[in-house]
C-alpha cells in the first residue's frame, strides 16, 4: 500500500542534552497538522524524547555527533525516524528488554524502548556497531471523527 | 524546583516545576541530594503537581532519590502524580516500593 505523504520535515542537531525538549516540541508541533488528540501528542512527545535522549547519551560516548530526526505525515498516521552515526547497539533484543541499561551510573532506568513500544503502534530498531542506530516509529492518528462530523454538518 | 523544609517534622518537599527529561533531571538530582544529605530528613516528598511532561528520566530520578533518602534513614514518597505520569511509573514497577500520596498539604501540617 502506497500512502500519500501530506508533509515531511527533517531536523539535524548536535547531541547536546538541551536539544531533547527542542526535538520533541518540534515534532509535536509538526504533528498537529494531522489533528492528533492530546493523548496522541503526549505519546509522540514521550517517544521522541526517549529516542533522541538515547542518541544523545548512548551513541556518542567520546564527544558529540549529529542526531537526525525525520517526520512524515500521512492522512491518518505519523512516521518518525531518529538516527545517529554513533557506536551502535550490538544486541538489539537485549537492549529492548525492560530495565536493561548500560548506563546505570547516569540514573538511566532502562525503560526507554519499553515506553516507545507501548506508546507508539510500531517500533523498528536498526543498528550496526560502529556505524550507528536508526529508530523508526509509527503511530495511527485516530482523531478523525471531529473533522468528519464537522464537514458533514448541515448548513442552515 | 522549589524546596520546602519542615524542620520540626524533618520533612523535605521538592516541588518540581519543569518538564522532566534527562537534561533537567541532571540538575534536579544534584540539588535534591545536597538537601537530603544536609538535612537527613525522615520523609522526602517529590511533588509532581506542576510536571506536565515526563519521560523515563523521571523514573531514574525517583529511584535515585529513593536510594539517597534511604541511605540517610528516611522514607521517600511521591505526590500529585497525574494519570499520564502514573502510567510511566507503573511500567517500571517502582510503585511497589514507593507510595503515592495525593497531596503534600495533607501529608504535612503547614
Ligand atoms: N542510539 C543508541 N546508540 C547506542 N546505544 C543505544 C542507543 N539507544 C539505546 N542504546 C542502548 O540500549 C540500552 C537501553 O536503552 P533504553 O531502553 O532507552 O534505556 P536507558 O536509556 O535508560 O539505558 C541503553 O542503555 C544503550 O546501551
Ligand atoms: Mg533511554
PDB file of C-alpha atoms and ligand atoms in Angstrom:
ATOM      1  CA  UNK A   1       0.000   0.000   0.000  1.00  0.00           C
ATOM      2  CA  UNK A   2       1.383   3.374  -1.007  1.00  0.00           C
ATOM      3  CA  UNK A   3       0.151   6.102   1.230  1.00  0.00           C
ATOM      4  CA  UNK A   4       0.319   9.710   0.190  1.00  0.00           C
ATOM      5  CA  UNK A   5       2.696  11.835   2.229  1.00  0.00           C
ATOM      6  CA  UNK A   6       0.995  15.035   3.300  1.00  0.00           C
ATOM      7  CA  UNK A   7       4.091  16.672   4.683  1.00  0.00           C
ATOM      8  CA  UNK A   8       7.640  15.886   5.693  1.00  0.00           C
ATOM      9  CA  UNK A   9      10.339  17.534   7.778  1.00  0.00           C
ATOM     10  CA  UNK A  10      13.928  16.921   8.738  1.00  0.00           C
ATOM     11  CA  UNK A  11      15.934  18.196  11.698  1.00  0.00           C
ATOM     12  CA  UNK A  12      19.622  17.837  12.457  1.00  0.00           C
ATOM     13  CA  UNK A  13      21.287  18.950  15.652  1.00  0.00           C
ATOM     14  CA  UNK A  14      24.290  18.271  17.860  1.00  0.00           C
ATOM     15  CA  UNK A  15      23.948  15.587  20.522  1.00  0.00           C
ATOM     16  CA  UNK A  16      23.540  18.111  23.357  1.00  0.00           C
ATOM     17  CA  UNK A  17      21.042  17.344  26.080  1.00  0.00           C
ATOM     18  CA  UNK A  18      19.319  20.719  25.847  1.00  0.00           C
ATOM     19  CA  UNK A  19      18.091  19.643  22.397  1.00  0.00           C
ATOM     20  CA  UNK A  20      15.854  16.970  23.964  1.00  0.00           C
ATOM     21  CA  UNK A  21      12.995  19.378  24.612  1.00  0.00           C
ATOM     22  CA  UNK A  22      13.573  21.190  21.307  1.00  0.00           C
ATOM     23  CA  UNK A  23      13.247  17.948  19.306  1.00  0.00           C
ATOM     24  CA  UNK A  24      10.069  16.652  20.963  1.00  0.00           C
ATOM     25  CA  UNK A  25       8.351  20.035  20.846  1.00  0.00           C
ATOM     26  CA  UNK A  26       9.247  20.496  17.158  1.00  0.00           C
ATOM     27  CA  UNK A  27       7.852  17.067  16.235  1.00  0.00           C
ATOM     28  CA  UNK A  28       4.707  17.641  18.320  1.00  0.00           C
ATOM     29  CA  UNK A  29       4.052  20.995  16.620  1.00  0.00           C
ATOM     30  CA  UNK A  30       4.594  19.448  13.200  1.00  0.00           C
ATOM     31  CA  UNK A  31       2.255  16.533  14.028  1.00  0.00           C
ATOM     32  CA  UNK A  32      -0.533  18.939  14.971  1.00  0.00           C
ATOM     33  CA  UNK A  33      -1.208  19.361  11.217  1.00  0.00           C
ATOM     34  CA  UNK A  34      -3.000  15.998  11.157  1.00  0.00           C
ATOM     35  CA  UNK A  35      -5.155  16.745  14.236  1.00  0.00           C
ATOM     36  CA  UNK A  36      -3.933  14.291  16.832  1.00  0.00           C
ATOM     37  CA  UNK A  37      -5.686  14.121  20.202  1.00  0.00           C
ATOM     38  CA  UNK A  38      -3.948  15.493  23.286  1.00  0.00           C
ATOM     39  CA  UNK A  39      -3.171  11.908  24.329  1.00  0.00           C
ATOM     40  CA  UNK A  40      -1.672  11.084  20.946  1.00  0.00           C
ATOM     41  CA  UNK A  41       0.530  14.187  21.073  1.00  0.00           C
ATOM     42  CA  UNK A  42       1.675  13.244  24.580  1.00  0.00           C
ATOM     43  CA  UNK A  43       2.593   9.717  23.422  1.00  0.00           C
ATOM     44  CA  UNK A  44       4.518  11.083  20.433  1.00  0.00           C
ATOM     45  CA  UNK A  45       6.380  13.606  22.592  1.00  0.00           C
ATOM     46  CA  UNK A  46       7.405  10.977  25.122  1.00  0.00           C
ATOM     47  CA  UNK A  47       8.590   8.536  22.440  1.00  0.00           C
ATOM     48  CA  UNK A  48      10.606  11.189  20.574  1.00  0.00           C
ATOM     49  CA  UNK A  49      12.139  12.275  23.853  1.00  0.00           C
ATOM     50  CA  UNK A  50      13.227   8.682  24.579  1.00  0.00           C
ATOM     51  CA  UNK A  51      14.779   8.067  21.163  1.00  0.00           C
ATOM     52  CA  UNK A  52      16.504  11.456  20.964  1.00  0.00           C
ATOM     53  CA  UNK A  53      17.835  11.129  24.523  1.00  0.00           C
ATOM     54  CA  UNK A  54      19.246   7.699  23.632  1.00  0.00           C
ATOM     55  CA  UNK A  55      21.068   9.148  20.636  1.00  0.00           C
ATOM     56  CA  UNK A  56      22.410  11.949  22.834  1.00  0.00           C
ATOM     57  CA  UNK A  57      23.607   9.892  25.801  1.00  0.00           C
ATOM     58  CA  UNK A  58      24.437   6.477  24.359  1.00  0.00           C
ATOM     59  CA  UNK A  59      25.531   6.971  20.748  1.00  0.00           C
ATOM     60  CA  UNK A  60      28.486   9.310  21.216  1.00  0.00           C
ATOM     61  CA  UNK A  61      30.378   8.413  24.418  1.00  0.00           C
ATOM     62  CA  UNK A  62      33.550  10.139  23.194  1.00  0.00           C
ATOM     63  CA  UNK A  63      32.177  13.520  22.272  1.00  0.00           C
ATOM     64  CA  UNK A  64      29.431  14.974  20.171  1.00  0.00           C
ATOM     65  CA  UNK A  65      27.784  13.881  16.978  1.00  0.00           C
ATOM     66  CA  UNK A  66      24.771  14.625  14.845  1.00  0.00           C
ATOM     67  CA  UNK A  67      21.256  13.455  15.678  1.00  0.00           C
ATOM     68  CA  UNK A  68      18.802  13.391  12.799  1.00  0.00           C
ATOM     69  CA  UNK A  69      15.023  13.438  13.084  1.00  0.00           C
ATOM     70  CA  UNK A  70      12.712  12.889  10.112  1.00  0.00           C
ATOM     71  CA  UNK A  71       8.931  13.059  10.465  1.00  0.00           C
ATOM     72  CA  UNK A  72       6.416  12.172   7.776  1.00  0.00           C
ATOM     73  CA  UNK A  73       2.731  12.932   7.996  1.00  0.00           C
ATOM     74  CA  UNK A  74       0.075  10.861   6.298  1.00  0.00           C
ATOM     75  CA  UNK A  75      -3.682  11.332   6.356  1.00  0.00           C
ATOM     76  CA  UNK A  76      -4.081   9.214   9.496  1.00  0.00           C
ATOM     77  CA  UNK A  77      -0.563   8.310  10.592  1.00  0.00           C
ATOM     78  CA  UNK A  78       2.773   9.773  11.622  1.00  0.00           C
ATOM     79  CA  UNK A  79       6.107   8.147  10.915  1.00  0.00           C
ATOM     80  CA  UNK A  80       9.204   9.286  12.801  1.00  0.00           C
ATOM     81  CA  UNK A  81      12.829   8.293  12.244  1.00  0.00           C
ATOM     82  CA  UNK A  82      15.558   9.173  14.709  1.00  0.00           C
ATOM     83  CA  UNK A  83      19.086   8.284  13.712  1.00  0.00           C
ATOM     84  CA  UNK A  84      22.672   8.758  14.787  1.00  0.00           C
ATOM     85  CA  UNK A  85      26.076   7.757  13.440  1.00  0.00           C
ATOM     86  CA  UNK A  86      27.362   6.638  16.813  1.00  0.00           C
ATOM     87  CA  UNK A  87      28.641   3.415  18.367  1.00  0.00           C
ATOM     88  CA  UNK A  88      25.591   1.291  17.521  1.00  0.00           C
ATOM     89  CA  UNK A  89      23.952  -1.485  19.533  1.00  0.00           C
ATOM     90  CA  UNK A  90      25.444  -4.992  19.469  1.00  0.00           C
ATOM     91  CA  UNK A  91      22.425  -6.894  20.805  1.00  0.00           C
ATOM     92  CA  UNK A  92      19.176  -5.126  19.930  1.00  0.00           C
ATOM     93  CA  UNK A  93      16.878  -7.659  21.600  1.00  0.00           C
ATOM     94  CA  UNK A  94      18.780  -7.324  24.870  1.00  0.00           C
ATOM     95  CA  UNK A  95      18.754  -3.516  24.625  1.00  0.00           C
ATOM     96  CA  UNK A  96      14.961  -3.561  24.251  1.00  0.00           C
ATOM     97  CA  UNK A  97      14.424  -5.598  27.423  1.00  0.00           C
ATOM     98  CA  UNK A  98      12.674  -3.584  30.152  1.00  0.00           C
ATOM     99  CA  UNK A  99      15.141  -2.311  32.774  1.00  0.00           C
ATOM    100  CA  UNK A 100      18.167  -3.119  30.594  1.00  0.00           C
ATOM    101  CA  UNK A 101      20.654  -0.254  30.633  1.00  0.00           C
ATOM    102  CA  UNK A 102      24.382   0.132  30.083  1.00  0.00           C
ATOM    103  CA  UNK A 103      24.417   3.469  31.920  1.00  0.00           C
ATOM    104  CA  UNK A 104      23.069   2.790  35.400  1.00  0.00           C
ATOM    105  CA  UNK A 105      25.570   5.298  36.797  1.00  0.00           C
ATOM    106  CA  UNK A 106      23.691   8.044  34.953  1.00  0.00           C
ATOM    107  CA  UNK A 107      20.425   7.010  36.658  1.00  0.00           C
ATOM    108  CA  UNK A 108      19.026   5.551  33.477  1.00  0.00           C
ATOM    109  CA  UNK A 109      16.055   3.305  34.125  1.00  0.00           C
ATOM    110  CA  UNK A 110      16.324   1.085  31.053  1.00  0.00           C
ATOM    111  CA  UNK A 111      12.680   1.801  30.217  1.00  0.00           C
ATOM    112  CA  UNK A 112      13.213   3.859  27.052  1.00  0.00           C
ATOM    113  CA  UNK A 113      12.484   1.161  24.473  1.00  0.00           C
ATOM    114  CA  UNK A 114       9.611  -0.232  26.556  1.00  0.00           C
ATOM    115  CA  UNK A 115       7.982   3.218  26.586  1.00  0.00           C
ATOM    116  CA  UNK A 116       8.473   3.729  22.826  1.00  0.00           C
ATOM    117  CA  UNK A 117       6.977   0.291  22.161  1.00  0.00           C
ATOM    118  CA  UNK A 118       3.906   0.858  24.267  1.00  0.00           C
ATOM    119  CA  UNK A 119       3.256   4.497  23.289  1.00  0.00           C
ATOM    120  CA  UNK A 120       3.641   4.008  19.531  1.00  0.00           C
ATOM    121  CA  UNK A 121       1.936   1.473  17.245  1.00  0.00           C
ATOM    122  CA  UNK A 122       5.177   0.120  15.852  1.00  0.00           C
ATOM    123  CA  UNK A 123       8.877   0.389  16.611  1.00  0.00           C
ATOM    124  CA  UNK A 124      11.775  -0.750  14.460  1.00  0.00           C
ATOM    125  CA  UNK A 125      15.380  -0.642  15.625  1.00  0.00           C
ATOM    126  CA  UNK A 126      18.202  -0.968  13.100  1.00  0.00           C
ATOM    127  CA  UNK A 127      21.780  -0.735  14.248  1.00  0.00           C
ATOM    128  CA  UNK A 128      25.280  -1.548  13.079  1.00  0.00           C
ATOM    129  CA  UNK A 129      28.093  -1.492  15.604  1.00  0.00           C
ATOM    130  CA  UNK A 130      30.444   1.344  14.769  1.00  0.00           C
ATOM    131  CA  UNK A 131      28.100   2.894  12.212  1.00  0.00           C
ATOM    132  CA  UNK A 132      25.043   3.988  14.115  1.00  0.00           C
ATOM    133  CA  UNK A 133      21.435   3.401  15.011  1.00  0.00           C
ATOM    134  CA  UNK A 134      18.114   4.220  13.401  1.00  0.00           C
ATOM    135  CA  UNK A 135      14.787   4.082  15.227  1.00  0.00           C
ATOM    136  CA  UNK A 136      11.601   4.098  13.139  1.00  0.00           C
ATOM    137  CA  UNK A 137       8.259   4.555  14.851  1.00  0.00           C
ATOM    138  CA  UNK A 138       4.706   4.852  13.596  1.00  0.00           C
ATOM    139  CA  UNK A 139       1.511   5.937  15.202  1.00  0.00           C
ATOM    140  CA  UNK A 140      -2.025   5.994  13.836  1.00  0.00           C
ATOM    141  CA  UNK A 141      -3.838   9.252  14.422  1.00  0.00           C
ATOM    142  CA  UNK A 142      -7.421   8.354  15.199  1.00  0.00           C
ATOM    143  CA  UNK A 143      -8.849  11.753  15.882  1.00  0.00           C
ATOM    144  CA  UNK A 144     -10.719  11.908  12.596  1.00  0.00           C
ATOM    145  CA  UNK A 145     -14.318  11.897  13.844  1.00  0.00           C
ATOM    146  CA  UNK A 146     -14.129  15.576  14.691  1.00  0.00           C
ATOM    147  CA  UNK A 147     -13.178  16.732  11.202  1.00  0.00           C
ATOM    148  CA  UNK A 148     -15.527  14.190   9.581  1.00  0.00           C
ATOM    149  CA  UNK A 149     -18.569  15.174  11.579  1.00  0.00           C
ATOM    150  CA  UNK A 150     -17.890  18.878  11.202  1.00  0.00           C
ATOM    151  CA  UNK A 151     -17.672  18.542   7.430  1.00  0.00           C
ATOM    152  CA  UNK A 152     -20.997  16.702   7.290  1.00  0.00           C
ATOM    153  CA  UNK A 153     -22.788  19.326   9.329  1.00  0.00           C
ATOM    154  CA  UNK A 154     -25.840  20.682   7.608  1.00  0.00           C
ATOM    155  CA  UNK A 155     -25.519  24.263   6.581  1.00  0.00           C
ATOM    156  CA  UNK A 156     -28.595  26.054   7.742  1.00  0.00           C
TER     157      UNK A 156
ATOM    158  CA  UNK B   1      12.320  23.300  41.614  1.00  0.00           C
ATOM    159  CA  UNK B   2      11.013  24.689  44.881  1.00  0.00           C
ATOM    160  CA  UNK B   3      12.338  23.205  48.107  1.00  0.00           C
ATOM    161  CA  UNK B   4      10.312  23.346  51.321  1.00  0.00           C
ATOM    162  CA  UNK B   5      11.788  22.282  54.652  1.00  0.00           C
ATOM    163  CA  UNK B   6       9.579  21.341  57.587  1.00  0.00           C
ATOM    164  CA  UNK B   7      12.291  21.394  60.238  1.00  0.00           C
ATOM    165  CA  UNK B   8      10.251  20.092  63.206  1.00  0.00           C
ATOM    166  CA  UNK B   9       8.817  17.141  61.300  1.00  0.00           C
ATOM    167  CA  UNK B  10      12.089  16.521  59.470  1.00  0.00           C
ATOM    168  CA  UNK B  11      10.318  16.565  56.119  1.00  0.00           C
ATOM    169  CA  UNK B  12      11.547  17.968  52.820  1.00  0.00           C
ATOM    170  CA  UNK B  13       9.201  18.603  49.901  1.00  0.00           C
ATOM    171  CA  UNK B  14      10.720  19.055  46.457  1.00  0.00           C
ATOM    172  CA  UNK B  15       8.201  20.687  44.183  1.00  0.00           C
ATOM    173  CA  UNK B  16       9.297  20.006  40.623  1.00  0.00           C
ATOM    174  CA  UNK B  17       8.322  22.848  38.314  1.00  0.00           C
ATOM    175  CA  UNK B  18       9.750  21.792  34.963  1.00  0.00           C
ATOM    176  CA  UNK B  19       9.236  19.169  32.281  1.00  0.00           C
ATOM    177  CA  UNK B  20      11.282  16.143  33.315  1.00  0.00           C
ATOM    178  CA  UNK B  21      13.744  14.793  30.789  1.00  0.00           C
ATOM    179  CA  UNK B  22      17.364  13.657  31.060  1.00  0.00           C
ATOM    180  CA  UNK B  23      18.685  17.227  30.691  1.00  0.00           C
ATOM    181  CA  UNK B  24      16.579  18.613  33.528  1.00  0.00           C
ATOM    182  CA  UNK B  25      16.909  15.660  35.933  1.00  0.00           C
ATOM    183  CA  UNK B  26      20.700  16.071  35.977  1.00  0.00           C
ATOM    184  CA  UNK B  27      20.266  19.470  37.649  1.00  0.00           C
ATOM    185  CA  UNK B  28      17.464  18.383  39.968  1.00  0.00           C
ATOM    186  CA  UNK B  29      19.238  15.306  41.321  1.00  0.00           C
ATOM    187  CA  UNK B  30      22.289  17.327  42.375  1.00  0.00           C
ATOM    188  CA  UNK B  31      20.219  19.895  44.258  1.00  0.00           C
ATOM    189  CA  UNK B  32      17.964  17.262  45.845  1.00  0.00           C
ATOM    190  CA  UNK B  33      20.838  15.062  47.028  1.00  0.00           C
ATOM    191  CA  UNK B  34      22.601  18.087  48.516  1.00  0.00           C
ATOM    192  CA  UNK B  35      19.485  18.964  50.551  1.00  0.00           C
ATOM    193  CA  UNK B  36      18.899  15.363  51.658  1.00  0.00           C
ATOM    194  CA  UNK B  37      22.499  14.946  52.803  1.00  0.00           C
ATOM    195  CA  UNK B  38      22.375  18.227  54.686  1.00  0.00           C
ATOM    196  CA  UNK B  39      19.045  17.738  56.495  1.00  0.00           C
ATOM    197  CA  UNK B  40      18.827  13.945  56.760  1.00  0.00           C
ATOM    198  CA  UNK B  41      15.013  14.099  56.636  1.00  0.00           C
ATOM    199  CA  UNK B  42      12.692  11.365  57.918  1.00  0.00           C
ATOM    200  CA  UNK B  43      10.470  11.918  54.901  1.00  0.00           C
ATOM    201  CA  UNK B  44      11.185  13.199  51.426  1.00  0.00           C
ATOM    202  CA  UNK B  45       8.269  14.086  49.174  1.00  0.00           C
ATOM    203  CA  UNK B  46       8.696  14.613  45.447  1.00  0.00           C
ATOM    204  CA  UNK B  47       5.740  16.703  44.328  1.00  0.00           C
ATOM    205  CA  UNK B  48       4.797  16.279  40.644  1.00  0.00           C
ATOM    206  CA  UNK B  49       1.829  18.660  40.685  1.00  0.00           C
ATOM    207  CA  UNK B  50       3.420  21.045  38.185  1.00  0.00           C
ATOM    208  CA  UNK B  51       5.019  18.430  35.931  1.00  0.00           C
ATOM    209  CA  UNK B  52       3.269  18.418  32.556  1.00  0.00           C
ATOM    210  CA  UNK B  53       5.750  16.241  30.678  1.00  0.00           C
ATOM    211  CA  UNK B  54       7.914  13.369  31.858  1.00  0.00           C
ATOM    212  CA  UNK B  55       9.844  10.601  30.108  1.00  0.00           C
ATOM    213  CA  UNK B  56      11.797   7.679  31.587  1.00  0.00           C
ATOM    214  CA  UNK B  57      14.293  10.106  33.112  1.00  0.00           C
ATOM    215  CA  UNK B  58      11.645  10.699  35.786  1.00  0.00           C
ATOM    216  CA  UNK B  59      11.817   7.035  36.787  1.00  0.00           C
ATOM    217  CA  UNK B  60      15.584   7.296  37.209  1.00  0.00           C
ATOM    218  CA  UNK B  61      15.159  10.470  39.245  1.00  0.00           C
ATOM    219  CA  UNK B  62      12.714   8.812  41.657  1.00  0.00           C
ATOM    220  CA  UNK B  63      14.769   5.619  42.073  1.00  0.00           C
ATOM    221  CA  UNK B  64      17.903   7.695  42.657  1.00  0.00           C
ATOM    222  CA  UNK B  65      16.229   9.864  45.349  1.00  0.00           C
ATOM    223  CA  UNK B  66      14.768   6.712  46.912  1.00  0.00           C
ATOM    224  CA  UNK B  67      18.312   5.418  47.329  1.00  0.00           C
ATOM    225  CA  UNK B  68      19.726   8.664  48.764  1.00  0.00           C
ATOM    226  CA  UNK B  69      16.778   9.080  51.120  1.00  0.00           C
ATOM    227  CA  UNK B  70      17.045   5.519  52.416  1.00  0.00           C
ATOM    228  CA  UNK B  71      20.798   5.972  52.782  1.00  0.00           C
ATOM    229  CA  UNK B  72      20.186   8.764  55.283  1.00  0.00           C
ATOM    230  CA  UNK B  73      17.477   6.834  57.113  1.00  0.00           C
ATOM    231  CA  UNK B  74      14.406   8.426  55.538  1.00  0.00           C
ATOM    232  CA  UNK B  75      11.380   7.420  53.513  1.00  0.00           C
ATOM    233  CA  UNK B  76      10.525   8.650  50.017  1.00  0.00           C
ATOM    234  CA  UNK B  77       7.018   9.392  48.791  1.00  0.00           C
ATOM    235  CA  UNK B  78       5.735  10.894  45.544  1.00  0.00           C
ATOM    236  CA  UNK B  79       2.793  13.290  45.399  1.00  0.00           C
ATOM    237  CA  UNK B  80       0.277  14.591  42.873  1.00  0.00           C
ATOM    238  CA  UNK B  81       1.053  12.131  40.120  1.00  0.00           C
ATOM    239  CA  UNK B  82      -1.231  12.596  37.090  1.00  0.00           C
ATOM    240  CA  UNK B  83      -2.592   9.555  35.221  1.00  0.00           C
ATOM    241  CA  UNK B  84      -0.143  10.265  32.395  1.00  0.00           C
ATOM    242  CA  UNK B  85       2.834  10.164  34.755  1.00  0.00           C
ATOM    243  CA  UNK B  86       1.419   7.241  36.687  1.00  0.00           C
ATOM    244  CA  UNK B  87       1.360   5.133  33.534  1.00  0.00           C
ATOM    245  CA  UNK B  88       5.105   5.681  33.113  1.00  0.00           C
ATOM    246  CA  UNK B  89       5.881   4.939  36.772  1.00  0.00           C
ATOM    247  CA  UNK B  90       3.724   1.792  36.663  1.00  0.00           C
ATOM    248  CA  UNK B  91       5.690   0.330  33.766  1.00  0.00           C
ATOM    249  CA  UNK B  92       8.878   0.406  35.803  1.00  0.00           C
ATOM    250  CA  UNK B  93       7.406  -1.339  38.855  1.00  0.00           C
ATOM    251  CA  UNK B  94       8.670   1.304  41.303  1.00  0.00           C
ATOM    252  CA  UNK B  95       5.182   1.895  42.711  1.00  0.00           C
ATOM    253  CA  UNK B  96       5.548  -1.413  44.559  1.00  0.00           C
ATOM    254  CA  UNK B  97       8.118   0.203  46.831  1.00  0.00           C
ATOM    255  CA  UNK B  98       7.357   3.921  46.607  1.00  0.00           C
ATOM    256  CA  UNK B  99       3.966   5.172  47.839  1.00  0.00           C
ATOM    257  CA  UNK B 100       1.966   7.807  46.006  1.00  0.00           C
ATOM    258  CA  UNK B 101       0.245  10.362  48.208  1.00  0.00           C
ATOM    259  CA  UNK B 102      -2.409  12.666  46.845  1.00  0.00           C
ATOM    260  CA  UNK B 103      -1.159  15.981  48.168  1.00  0.00           C
ATOM    261  CA  UNK B 104       1.747  17.363  50.151  1.00  0.00           C
ATOM    262  CA  UNK B 105      -0.759  19.501  52.070  1.00  0.00           C
ATOM    263  CA  UNK B 106      -2.450  16.509  53.654  1.00  0.00           C
ATOM    264  CA  UNK B 107       0.888  14.957  54.471  1.00  0.00           C
ATOM    265  CA  UNK B 108       2.479  17.946  56.135  1.00  0.00           C
ATOM    266  CA  UNK B 109       0.856  20.267  58.635  1.00  0.00           C
ATOM    267  CA  UNK B 110       1.526  23.717  57.250  1.00  0.00           C
TER     268      UNK B 110
HETATM  269  N1  LIG C   1      21.188   5.357  19.910  1.00  0.00           N
HETATM  270  C1  LIG C   1      21.822   4.430  20.653  1.00  0.00           C
HETATM  271  N2  LIG C   1      23.157   4.189  20.444  1.00  0.00           N
HETATM  272  C2  LIG C   1      23.793   3.262  21.190  1.00  0.00           C
HETATM  273  N3  LIG C   1      23.234   2.520  22.171  1.00  0.00           N
HETATM  274  C3  LIG C   1      21.912   2.720  22.415  1.00  0.00           C
HETATM  275  C4  LIG C   1      21.148   3.682  21.675  1.00  0.00           C
HETATM  276  N4  LIG C   1      19.870   3.644  22.135  1.00  0.00           N
HETATM  277  C5  LIG C   1      19.843   2.712  23.111  1.00  0.00           C
HETATM  278  N5  LIG C   1      21.068   2.148  23.298  1.00  0.00           N
HETATM  279  C6  LIG C   1      21.402   1.062  24.248  1.00  0.00           C
HETATM  280  O1  LIG C   1      20.187   0.434  24.663  1.00  0.00           O
HETATM  281  C7  LIG C   1      20.063   0.472  26.082  1.00  0.00           C
HETATM  282  C8  LIG C   1      18.602   0.563  26.506  1.00  0.00           C
HETATM  283  O2  LIG C   1      18.013   1.792  26.104  1.00  0.00           O
HETATM  284  P1  LIG C   1      16.749   2.352  26.908  1.00  0.00           P
HETATM  285  O3  LIG C   1      15.704   1.301  26.946  1.00  0.00           O
HETATM  286  O4  LIG C   1      16.361   3.657  26.317  1.00  0.00           O
HETATM  287  O5  LIG C   1      17.292   2.533  28.381  1.00  0.00           O
HETATM  288  P2  LIG C   1      18.270   3.658  29.002  1.00  0.00           P
HETATM  289  O6  LIG C   1      18.381   4.788  28.023  1.00  0.00           O
HETATM  290  O7  LIG C   1      17.606   4.060  30.263  1.00  0.00           O
HETATM  291  O8  LIG C   1      19.599   2.974  29.227  1.00  0.00           O
HETATM  292  C9  LIG C   1      20.927   1.634  26.507  1.00  0.00           C
HETATM  293  O9  LIG C   1      21.378   1.520  27.842  1.00  0.00           O
HETATM  294  C10 LIG C   1      22.072   1.576  25.495  1.00  0.00           C
HETATM  295  O10 LIG C   1      23.028   0.622  25.895  1.00  0.00           O
HETATM  296 MG1  LIG C   2      16.800   5.624  27.027  1.00  0.00          MG
END
